[in-house]
GROMACS .gro file of C-alpha atoms in nm:
model
  457
    1MET     CA    1   0.004  -0.019   0.005
    2ALA     CA    2   0.316   0.190   0.053
    3ALA     CA    3   0.452   0.183  -0.295
    4GLN     CA    4   0.090   0.212  -0.382
    5GLN     CA    5   0.126   0.585  -0.253
    6VAL     CA    6   0.450   0.724  -0.362
    7GLY     CA    7   0.371   1.016  -0.686
    8LEU     CA    8   0.649   1.056  -0.983
    9LYS     CA    9   0.978   1.256  -0.885
   10LYS     CA   10   0.959   1.582  -1.008
   11THR     CA   11   1.334   1.626  -1.111
   12LEU     CA   12   1.319   1.760  -1.536
   13LYS     CA   13   1.423   2.121  -1.624
   14LEU     CA   14   1.334   2.255  -1.899
   15TRP     CA   15   1.621   2.149  -2.107
   16GLN     CA   16   1.593   1.819  -2.011
   17VAL     CA   17   1.229   1.841  -2.143
   18VAL     CA   18   1.299   1.989  -2.456
   19VAL     CA   19   1.567   1.761  -2.534
   20MET     CA   20   1.322   1.438  -2.481
   21GLY     CA   21   1.061   1.649  -2.721
   22LEU     CA   22   1.336   1.676  -2.951
   23ALA     CA   23   1.390   1.325  -2.915
   24TYR     CA   24   1.086   1.218  -3.015
   25LEU     CA   25   1.111   1.381  -3.293
   26THR     CA   26   1.389   1.244  -3.411
   27PRO     CA   27   1.608   1.531  -3.600
   28MET     CA   28   1.743   1.270  -3.820
   29ALA     CA   29   1.360   1.244  -4.011
   30VAL     CA   30   1.376   1.482  -4.252
   31PHE     CA   31   1.593   1.235  -4.446
   32ASP     CA   32   1.300   0.992  -4.398
   33THR     CA   33   1.090   1.188  -4.608
   34PHE     CA   34   1.282   1.387  -4.846
   35GLY     CA   35   1.205   1.150  -5.134
   36ILE     CA   36   0.889   1.130  -5.102
   37VAL     CA   37   0.810   1.432  -5.067
   38THR     CA   38   1.026   1.612  -5.327
   39GLU     CA   39   0.878   1.390  -5.564
   40ILE     CA   40   0.460   1.527  -5.404
   41THR     CA   41   0.615   1.839  -5.428
   42GLU     CA   42   0.805   1.856  -5.724
   43GLY     CA   43   1.095   1.923  -5.476
   44HIS     CA   44   0.944   2.216  -5.279
   45VAL     CA   45   1.018   2.031  -4.950
   46PRO     CA   46   1.074   2.304  -4.692
   47THR     CA   47   0.775   2.528  -4.799
   48ALA     CA   48   0.566   2.211  -4.709
   49TYR     CA   49   0.749   2.193  -4.344
   50LEU     CA   50   0.670   2.544  -4.352
   51PHE     CA   51   0.329   2.471  -4.375
   52ALA     CA   52   0.379   2.158  -4.098
   53LEU     CA   53   0.458   2.379  -3.846
   54ILE     CA   54   0.231   2.656  -3.851
   55GLY     CA   55   0.029   2.372  -3.899
   56MET     CA   56   0.164   2.272  -3.545
   57LEU     CA   57   0.264   2.523  -3.380
   58PHE     CA   58  -0.205   2.588  -3.354
   59THR     CA   59  -0.193   2.233  -3.173
   60ALA     CA   60   0.136   2.347  -2.974
   61LEU     CA   61  -0.012   2.684  -2.878
   62SER     CA   62  -0.378   2.506  -2.685
   63TYR     CA   63  -0.191   2.187  -2.559
   64GLY     CA   64   0.018   2.466  -2.377
   65HIS     CA   65  -0.290   2.686  -2.248
   66LEU     CA   66  -0.441   2.339  -2.123
   67VAL     CA   67  -0.099   2.173  -1.912
   68ARG     CA   68  -0.139   2.507  -1.736
   69LYS     CA   69  -0.440   2.437  -1.691
   70PHE     CA   70  -0.446   2.080  -1.606
   71PRO     CA   71  -0.069   2.003  -1.526
   72SER     CA   72  -0.129   1.613  -1.541
   73ALA     CA   73   0.069   1.320  -1.696
   74GLY     CA   74  -0.233   1.199  -1.877
   75SER     CA   75  -0.221   1.474  -2.157
   76ALA     CA   76  -0.535   1.423  -2.378
   77TYR     CA   77  -0.676   1.207  -2.191
   78THR     CA   78  -0.658   1.441  -1.939
   79TYR     CA   79  -0.755   1.686  -2.097
   80ALA     CA   80  -1.060   1.507  -2.234
   81GLN     CA   81  -1.197   1.378  -1.935
   82LYS     CA   82  -1.196   1.732  -1.759
   83VAL     CA   83  -1.353   1.964  -2.004
   84PHE     CA   84  -1.570   1.695  -2.172
   85HIS     CA   85  -1.658   1.350  -1.949
   86PRO     CA   86  -1.493   1.096  -1.850
   87TYR     CA   87  -1.640   0.850  -2.126
   88VAL     CA   88  -1.469   1.086  -2.392
   89GLY     CA   89  -1.159   1.126  -2.163
   90PHE     CA   90  -1.119   0.742  -2.169
   91MET     CA   91  -1.137   0.696  -2.558
   92VAL     CA   92  -0.972   0.972  -2.661
   93GLY     CA   93  -0.645   0.833  -2.414
   94TRP     CA   94  -0.770   0.441  -2.511
   95THR     CA   95  -0.714   0.607  -2.931
   96SER     CA   96  -0.405   0.766  -2.846
   97LEU     CA   97  -0.213   0.488  -2.691
   98LEU     CA   98  -0.160   0.377  -3.070
   99ASP     CA   99   0.063   0.658  -3.083
  100TYR     CA  100   0.233   0.604  -2.819
  101MET     CA  101   0.171   0.254  -2.778
  102PHE     CA  102   0.341   0.217  -3.107
  103MET     CA  103   0.643   0.421  -3.158
  104PRO     CA  104   0.853   0.234  -2.942
  105MET     CA  105   0.761  -0.013  -3.139
  106ILE     CA  106   0.853   0.147  -3.468
  107ASN     CA  107   1.132   0.252  -3.342
  108MET     CA  108   1.258  -0.073  -3.327
  109LEU     CA  109   1.102  -0.180  -3.638
  110LEU     CA  110   1.350   0.083  -3.783
  111ALA     CA  111   1.693   0.043  -3.589
  112LYS     CA  112   1.669  -0.326  -3.732
  113ILE     CA  113   1.620  -0.208  -4.072
  114TYR     CA  114   1.909   0.010  -4.055
  115LEU     CA  115   2.147  -0.281  -3.845
  116GLY     CA  116   2.079  -0.446  -4.079
  117ALA     CA  117   2.202  -0.282  -4.352
  118LEU     CA  118   2.517  -0.317  -4.155
  119PHE     CA  119   2.543  -0.620  -4.022
  120PRO     CA  120   2.337  -0.810  -4.264
  121ASN     CA  121   2.435  -1.226  -4.149
  122VAL     CA  122   2.356  -1.147  -3.737
  123GLU     CA  123   1.968  -1.220  -3.655
  124PRO     CA  124   1.736  -0.956  -3.692
  125TRP     CA  125   1.540  -1.045  -3.303
  126THR     CA  126   1.899  -0.972  -3.144
  127TYR     CA  127   1.962  -0.636  -3.231
  128ILE     CA  128   1.535  -0.539  -3.096
  129PHE     CA  129   1.593  -0.751  -2.752
  130GLY     CA  130   1.930  -0.620  -2.696
  131LEU     CA  131   1.702  -0.253  -2.834
  132ALA     CA  132   1.463  -0.354  -2.551
  133VAL     CA  133   1.601  -0.444  -2.304
  134VAL     CA  134   1.847  -0.118  -2.276
  135MET     CA  135   1.486   0.116  -2.351
  136THR     CA  136   1.309  -0.064  -2.048
  137ALA     CA  137   1.675  -0.090  -1.792
  138LEU     CA  138   1.679   0.292  -1.868
  139ASN     CA  139   1.300   0.430  -1.812
  140LEU     CA  140   1.278   0.177  -1.480
  141ARG     CA  141   1.547   0.369  -1.368
  142GLY     CA  142   1.405   0.740  -1.363
  143ILE     CA  143   1.331   1.002  -1.605
  144LYS     CA  144   1.601   1.210  -1.539
  145LEU     CA  145   1.808   0.942  -1.617
  146VAL     CA  146   1.642   0.915  -2.014
  147ALA     CA  147   1.692   1.216  -2.006
  148ASN     CA  148   2.065   1.292  -2.000
  149PHE     CA  149   2.109   1.047  -2.207
  150ASN     CA  150   1.865   1.171  -2.463
  151SER     CA  151   2.073   1.471  -2.426
  152VAL     CA  152   2.363   1.273  -2.597
  153ILE     CA  153   2.223   1.157  -2.852
  154VAL     CA  154   2.050   1.494  -2.938
  155ILE     CA  155   2.376   1.689  -3.014
  156MET     CA  156   2.503   1.416  -3.175
  157GLN     CA  157   2.236   1.416  -3.419
  158PHE     CA  158   2.247   1.759  -3.418
  159SER     CA  159   2.653   1.742  -3.475
  160ILE     CA  160   2.573   1.467  -3.782
  161ILE     CA  161   2.281   1.780  -3.930
  162ALA     CA  162   2.589   2.002  -3.910
  163ILE     CA  163   2.870   1.762  -4.089
  164PHE     CA  164   2.579   1.743  -4.399
  165ILE     CA  165   2.470   2.030  -4.408
  166GLY     CA  166   2.893   2.188  -4.483
  167LEU     CA  167   2.953   1.814  -4.677
  168ILE     CA  168   2.635   1.953  -4.903
  169ALA     CA  169   2.718   2.283  -4.924
  170TRP     CA  170   3.063   2.197  -5.036
  171GLY     CA  171   2.903   2.028  -5.324
  172VAL     CA  172   2.680   2.256  -5.437
  173HIS     CA  173   2.983   2.509  -5.485
  174ASN     CA  174   3.116   2.283  -5.701
  175GLY     CA  175   2.865   2.199  -5.853
  176GLU     CA  176   2.671   2.000  -5.776
  177GLY     CA  177   2.270   2.022  -5.770
  178LEU     CA  178   2.151   2.349  -5.818
  179GLY     CA  179   2.492   2.497  -5.825
  180THR     CA  180   2.419   2.771  -5.566
  181VAL     CA  181   2.365   2.788  -5.192
  182ALA     CA  182   2.147   3.093  -5.207
  183SER     CA  183   1.915   2.990  -5.423
  184SER     CA  184   1.501   3.093  -5.305
  185ARG     CA  185   1.428   2.754  -5.584
  186PRO     CA  186   1.351   2.504  -5.317
  187PHE     CA  187   1.103   2.716  -5.159
  188PHE     CA  188   0.907   2.896  -5.463
  189SER     CA  189   0.901   2.799  -5.821
  190GLU     CA  190   0.706   2.876  -6.129
  191GLN     CA  191   0.639   2.493  -6.069
  192ILE     CA  192   0.483   2.555  -5.769
  193HIS     CA  193   0.121   2.368  -5.718
  194VAL     CA  194  -0.123   2.466  -5.349
  195SER     CA  195  -0.275   2.105  -5.354
  196PRO     CA  196   0.101   1.923  -5.399
  197LEU     CA  197   0.209   2.116  -5.095
  198LEU     CA  198   0.001   2.063  -4.863
  199MET     CA  199  -0.035   1.661  -4.887
  200GLY     CA  200   0.313   1.649  -4.892
  201ALA     CA  201   0.274   1.872  -4.503
  202SER     CA  202   0.012   1.627  -4.456
  203ILE     CA  203   0.290   1.356  -4.418
  204LEU     CA  204   0.553   1.653  -4.295
  205CYS     CA  205   0.388   1.702  -4.003
  206LEU     CA  206   0.412   1.306  -3.841
  207SER     CA  207   0.788   1.445  -3.853
  208PHE     CA  208   0.663   1.666  -3.575
  209LEU     CA  209   0.458   1.374  -3.283
  210GLY     CA  210   0.661   1.453  -3.035
  211PHE     CA  211   0.597   1.788  -2.871
  212ASP     CA  212   0.247   1.658  -2.684
  213ALA     CA  213   0.439   1.357  -2.619
  214ILE     CA  214   0.594   1.578  -2.368
  215SER     CA  215   0.286   1.718  -2.141
  216THR     CA  216   0.327   1.369  -1.996
  217LEU     CA  217   0.605   1.496  -1.824
  218SER     CA  218   0.419   1.755  -1.601
  219GLU     CA  219   0.403   1.542  -1.258
  220GLU     CA  220   0.808   1.512  -1.330
  221THR     CA  221   0.897   1.898  -1.417
  222PRO     CA  222   0.844   2.145  -1.112
  223ASP     CA  223   0.717   2.429  -1.198
  224ALA     CA  224   0.486   2.234  -1.512
  225ASP     CA  225   0.219   2.520  -1.524
  226ARG     CA  226   0.515   2.792  -1.689
  227VAL     CA  227   0.800   2.495  -1.801
  228ILE     CA  228   0.596   2.252  -2.012
  229PRO     CA  229   0.409   2.472  -2.254
  230ARG     CA  230   0.747   2.676  -2.330
  231ALA     CA  231   0.867   2.320  -2.361
  232ILE     CA  232   0.618   2.227  -2.580
  233VAL     CA  233   0.647   2.519  -2.810
  234LEU     CA  234   1.061   2.543  -2.821
  235THR     CA  235   1.065   2.189  -2.877
  236ALA     CA  236   0.797   2.257  -3.180
  237LEU     CA  237   0.969   2.549  -3.312
  238ILE     CA  238   1.340   2.375  -3.264
  239GLY     CA  239   1.199   2.099  -3.477
  240GLY     CA  240   1.079   2.274  -3.731
  241VAL     CA  241   1.290   2.528  -3.772
  242LEU     CA  242   1.573   2.214  -3.802
  243PHE     CA  243   1.322   2.059  -4.056
  244VAL     CA  244   1.316   2.391  -4.287
  245THR     CA  245   1.662   2.459  -4.315
  246THR     CA  246   1.820   2.110  -4.361
  247SER     CA  247   1.537   2.013  -4.622
  248TYR     CA  248   1.642   2.355  -4.813
  249PHE     CA  249   2.047   2.221  -4.861
  250LEU     CA  250   1.886   1.894  -4.921
  251GLN     CA  251   1.680   2.009  -5.228
  252LEU     CA  252   2.023   2.238  -5.336
  253TYR     CA  253   2.185   1.920  -5.383
  254PHE     CA  254   1.842   1.742  -5.501
  255PRO     CA  255   1.618   1.918  -5.647
  256ASP     CA  256   1.436   1.615  -5.779
  257ILE     CA  257   1.403   1.255  -5.744
  258SER     CA  258   1.573   1.130  -6.024
  259ARG     CA  259   1.915   1.041  -5.863
  260PHE     CA  260   1.732   0.783  -5.599
  261GLN     CA  261   1.698   0.408  -5.664
  262HIS     CA  262   1.388   0.386  -5.378
  263PRO     CA  263   1.289   0.741  -5.322
  264ASP     CA  264   1.061   0.584  -5.005
  265ALA     CA  265   1.425   0.528  -4.835
  266VAL     CA  266   1.700   0.770  -4.964
  267LEU     CA  267   1.827   0.888  -4.651
  268PRO     CA  268   2.164   0.543  -4.708
  269GLU     CA  269   2.184   0.686  -5.072
  270ILE     CA  270   2.192   1.059  -5.015
  271ALA     CA  271   2.442   0.996  -4.699
  272LEU     CA  272   2.643   0.768  -5.047
  273TYR     CA  273   2.617   1.077  -5.237
  274VAL     CA  274   2.689   1.361  -5.006
  275GLY     CA  275   3.019   1.179  -4.808
  276GLY     CA  276   3.116   0.855  -4.949
  277LYS     CA  277   3.098   0.472  -4.797
  278LEU     CA  278   3.250   0.575  -4.461
  279PHE     CA  279   3.030   0.836  -4.405
  280GLN     CA  280   2.726   0.617  -4.506
  281ALA     CA  281   2.808   0.417  -4.246
  282VAL     CA  282   2.909   0.672  -3.937
  283VAL     CA  283   2.514   0.781  -4.013
  284LEU     CA  284   2.323   0.517  -4.046
  285VAL     CA  285   2.498   0.441  -3.673
  286CYS     CA  286   2.406   0.764  -3.587
  287THR     CA  287   2.075   0.672  -3.735
  288THR     CA  288   2.005   0.432  -3.500
  289VAL     CA  289   2.166   0.536  -3.193
  290ALA     CA  290   1.844   0.811  -3.279
  291VAL     CA  291   1.579   0.560  -3.352
  292LEU     CA  292   1.673   0.475  -2.983
  293ALA     CA  293   1.684   0.810  -2.785
  294SER     CA  294   1.359   0.827  -2.976
  295GLY     CA  295   1.205   0.518  -2.816
  296LEU     CA  296   1.320   0.573  -2.484
  297ALA     CA  297   1.096   0.871  -2.485
  298SER     CA  298   0.792   0.711  -2.624
  299HIS     CA  299   0.868   0.444  -2.377
  300ALA     CA  300   0.823   0.734  -2.091
  301GLY     CA  301   0.550   0.888  -2.247
  302VAL     CA  302   0.336   0.554  -2.320
  303SER     CA  303   0.410   0.437  -1.969
  304ARG     CA  304   0.271   0.786  -1.837
  305LEU     CA  305   0.001   0.780  -1.974
  306LEU     CA  306  -0.156   0.399  -1.855
  307TYR     CA  307  -0.022   0.552  -1.548
  308VAL     CA  308  -0.237   0.783  -1.518
  309MET     CA  309  -0.567   0.557  -1.681
  310GLY     CA  310  -0.479   0.308  -1.425
  311ARG     CA  311  -0.482   0.562  -1.131
  312ASP     CA  312  -0.793   0.732  -1.263
  313ARG     CA  313  -0.938   0.291  -1.207
  314ALA     CA  314  -0.997   0.342  -1.628
  315LEU     CA  315  -0.774   0.049  -1.603
  316PRO     CA  316  -0.731  -0.157  -1.363
  317ALA     CA  317  -0.485   0.038  -1.088
  318ARG     CA  318  -0.359  -0.245  -0.915
  319PHE     CA  319  -0.127  -0.294  -1.191
  320PHE     CA  320  -0.123  -0.033  -1.480
  321GLY     CA  321  -0.150   0.267  -1.055
  322TYR     CA  322   0.146   0.092  -0.926
  323ILE     CA  323   0.475   0.361  -0.921
  324HIS     CA  324   0.801   0.205  -0.804
  325PRO     CA  325   0.860   0.314  -0.368
  326LYS     CA  326   1.258   0.313  -0.506
  327TRP     CA  327   1.293   0.482  -0.819
  328GLN     CA  328   0.945   0.643  -0.849
  329THR     CA  329   0.862   0.564  -1.202
  330PRO     CA  330   0.589   0.378  -1.305
  331ALA     CA  331   0.775  -0.019  -1.357
  332PHE     CA  332   0.492  -0.224  -1.356
  333ASN     CA  333   0.411   0.019  -1.720
  334VAL     CA  334   0.753   0.045  -1.843
  335LEU     CA  335   0.785  -0.364  -1.829
  336LEU     CA  336   0.421  -0.392  -2.060
  337VAL     CA  337   0.581  -0.135  -2.298
  338GLY     CA  338   0.898  -0.312  -2.303
  339LEU     CA  339   0.745  -0.656  -2.368
  340LEU     CA  340   0.518  -0.485  -2.650
  341ALA     CA  341   0.836  -0.330  -2.846
  342LEU     CA  342   0.951  -0.693  -2.828
  343SER     CA  343   0.641  -0.768  -3.119
  344ALA     CA  344   0.870  -0.568  -3.326
  345VAL     CA  345   1.033  -0.874  -3.451
  346SER     CA  346   0.675  -0.994  -3.689
  347LEU     CA  347   0.548  -0.646  -3.676
  348ASP     CA  348   0.449  -0.455  -4.070
  349LEU     CA  349   0.546  -0.142  -4.003
  350GLU     CA  350   0.337  -0.009  -4.258
  351MET     CA  351   0.032  -0.097  -3.969
  352ALA     CA  352   0.238   0.052  -3.721
  353LEU     CA  353   0.214   0.398  -3.882
  354ALA     CA  354  -0.130   0.383  -3.978
  355LEU     CA  355  -0.210   0.275  -3.618
  356ILE     CA  356   0.022   0.631  -3.496
  357ASN     CA  357  -0.088   0.876  -3.717
  358PHE     CA  358  -0.499   0.774  -3.614
  359GLY     CA  359  -0.378   0.853  -3.275
  360ALA     CA  360  -0.204   1.143  -3.241
  361LEU     CA  361  -0.476   1.293  -3.492
  362VAL     CA  362  -0.757   1.189  -3.237
  363ALA     CA  363  -0.588   1.324  -2.948
  364PHE     CA  364  -0.447   1.676  -3.181
  365THR     CA  365  -0.823   1.728  -3.254
  366PHE     CA  366  -1.010   1.689  -2.857
  367VAL     CA  367  -0.691   1.950  -2.758
  368ASN     CA  368  -0.789   2.193  -2.977
  369LEU     CA  369  -1.158   2.197  -2.912
  370ALA     CA  370  -1.120   2.106  -2.554
  371VAL     CA  371  -0.923   2.471  -2.556
  372ILE     CA  372  -1.234   2.651  -2.759
  373ALA     CA  373  -1.478   2.418  -2.503
  374HIS     CA  374  -1.361   2.536  -2.180
  375PHE     CA  375  -1.243   2.839  -2.194
  376TYR     CA  376  -1.422   3.047  -2.442
  377VAL     CA  377  -1.749   2.828  -2.313
  378LYS     CA  378  -1.704   2.737  -2.002
  379LEU     CA  379  -1.520   3.060  -1.845
  380GLY     CA  380  -1.609   3.334  -2.060
  381ARG     CA  381  -1.240   3.383  -2.128
  382ASN     CA  382  -1.439   3.583  -2.497
  383LYS     CA  383  -1.458   3.932  -2.391
  384CYS     CA  384  -1.181   4.130  -2.546
  385LEU     CA  385  -1.027   4.027  -2.895
  386LYS     CA  386  -0.726   3.879  -2.718
  387ASP     CA  387  -1.007   3.597  -2.567
  388HIS     CA  388  -1.081   3.597  -2.979
  389LEU     CA  389  -0.798   3.536  -3.085
  390MET     CA  390  -0.603   3.333  -2.781
  391TYR     CA  391  -0.937   3.087  -2.706
  392LEU     CA  392  -1.110   3.067  -3.061
  393LEU     CA  393  -0.950   3.191  -3.342
  394LEU     CA  394  -0.616   2.974  -3.297
  395PRO     CA  395  -0.765   2.676  -3.181
  396LEU     CA  396  -1.054   2.674  -3.449
  397CYS     CA  397  -0.694   2.732  -3.747
  398GLY     CA  398  -0.518   2.408  -3.424
  399ALA     CA  399  -0.821   2.206  -3.551
  400ALA     CA  400  -0.874   2.326  -3.920
  401CYS     CA  401  -0.519   2.166  -3.945
  402ILE     CA  402  -0.587   1.867  -3.851
  403GLY     CA  403  -0.892   1.827  -4.040
  404VAL     CA  404  -0.662   1.841  -4.368
  405LEU     CA  405  -0.416   1.589  -4.248
  406TRP     CA  406  -0.799   1.357  -4.135
  407LEU     CA  407  -0.904   1.413  -4.534
  408ASN     CA  408  -0.475   1.321  -4.628
  409LEU     CA  409  -0.545   1.049  -4.360
  410GLU     CA  410  -0.473   0.622  -4.556
  411PRO     CA  411  -0.793   0.454  -4.542
  412SER     CA  412  -0.579   0.166  -4.359
  413SER     CA  413  -0.500   0.413  -4.093
  414PHE     CA  414  -0.860   0.502  -4.094
  415GLU     CA  415  -0.982   0.182  -4.152
  416LEU     CA  416  -0.760   0.009  -3.804
  417GLY     CA  417  -0.767   0.319  -3.547
  418LEU     CA  418  -1.185   0.233  -3.573
  419VAL     CA  419  -1.154  -0.130  -3.489
  420TRP     CA  420  -0.911  -0.057  -3.169
  421ALA     CA  421  -1.210   0.228  -3.100
  422ALA     CA  422  -1.426   0.024  -3.139
  423LEU     CA  423  -1.229  -0.251  -2.920
  424GLY     CA  424  -1.229   0.042  -2.669
  425ALA     CA  425  -1.585   0.120  -2.668
  426ILE     CA  426  -1.635  -0.254  -2.615
  427TYR     CA  427  -1.438  -0.278  -2.312
  428LEU     CA  428  -1.655   0.051  -2.206
  429PHE     CA  429  -1.973  -0.086  -2.240
  430LEU     CA  430  -1.903  -0.368  -2.077
  431ARG     CA  431  -1.691  -0.237  -1.771
  432LEU     CA  432  -2.052  -0.052  -1.693
  433THR     CA  433  -2.324  -0.233  -1.814
  434VAL     CA  434  -2.225  -0.622  -1.738
  435PHE     CA  435  -1.966  -0.577  -1.413
  436ARG     CA  436  -2.067  -0.276  -1.328
  437ILE     CA  437  -1.750  -0.063  -1.241
  438PRO     CA  438  -1.829   0.307  -1.282
  439LEU     CA  439  -1.552   0.491  -1.414
  440HIS     CA  440  -1.390   0.645  -1.154
  441SER     CA  441  -1.298   1.031  -1.244
  442PRO     CA  442  -1.130   1.242  -0.962
  443LEU     CA  443  -0.963   1.494  -1.224
  444HIS     CA  444  -1.359   1.593  -1.372
  445SER     CA  445  -1.524   1.757  -1.101
  446PRO     CA  446  -1.753   2.090  -1.052
  447LEU     CA  447  -1.633   2.371  -1.155
  448ASN     CA  448  -1.379   2.476  -0.849
  449SER     CA  449  -1.308   2.841  -0.676
  450ALA     CA  450  -1.058   2.959  -0.928
  451ASP     CA  451  -1.234   2.834  -1.307
  452LYS     CA  452  -1.544   3.024  -1.053
  453VAL     CA  453  -1.294   3.365  -1.019
  454GLU     CA  454  -1.193   3.372  -1.421
  455ILE     CA  455  -1.603   3.350  -1.516
  456ALA     CA  456  -1.626   3.647  -1.235
  457GLN     CA  457  -1.358   3.847  -1.371
   0.00000   0.00000   0.00000
């Protein structure tokens, strides 16, 4: 019983939270989608990234508003539960699990691909087992250890990208690609069209998944209502600037996809063309380590979401709501996610990506709507131009941007996501009607005194 009452340990600082967000984003992910989006946008990837960044910043601001009001590790689950209804909160949390739960598996799959290219004679399951053990062990010992470990990996990624940019600039200066390092062609040309840019942006928005996961660290961050909102916006901005800058230089060197044999997996080819075989090997090793950092961050995020749902008894509390008395981490959840990551041995990458996309878009949609419902409607923050802008117009813009992503969502993502949502609905129905176990929701309550003061003002 004593162990059950232990809370998460508050140890994180602003820079550590931002590092966790950047590790989740994986800065080197800019290379993974470059070939596909270059083909779609006819060579205007940086502009598509700008569109994606603007769209994600609207949602990042909505997360910031809600974190200040509800500094809980439950993220979108908590916001929907508090603002709308416990049942809505459960369904948002359940579908959000798709985003968080499958991300460690995605990282294990990518690591298997990269390491398999370097060491083709080694059995793939050994990579996945080894990385899953490391990922689980670090998360068991505490979030501060994970953040410090990820800071080293994020610095490594920035260093590799800086070397990439230097080599690209040298190559372009010597006649490669467009032949100049100062050109507006990657951003604008006579061939540019809005529709392909929006389609490309809808793909690139998925590169920003991670700024939202920062909100799951709220209960391990002192002054979370101040630190977490800043960290969310900083993560999105830093990631966006990095993606735009890197894709600009890449587009100078590769104005189109004519040099790529495999446009859907161009990182090995880019590294080879830009720096040679030795540089290619170094990049693949560093990318594998970057994937581990993303896995660590996503592993931490989903274990915290499961913990809050367990603490609220939306899931069995004895297991999911447990906190280790010494390490002050949700140990059972960490172990469970580590075991699930092992399924990457046989998991299909396309299916996992489809599930992640659906879960993320559900969370983003309800976060934007929750800002309008809570601040603009419930608290009556609609008296001046600033209120209309902050609590209605900007969240509506965020919801509209997410709506564009919904329209461009692949049918498989929608179908698999609905199947998962149906399973959650069945669980909730059986719990309430057959087993007659209500959802205990301490977070869903009438207006508190602070809310009443806001309304009065």
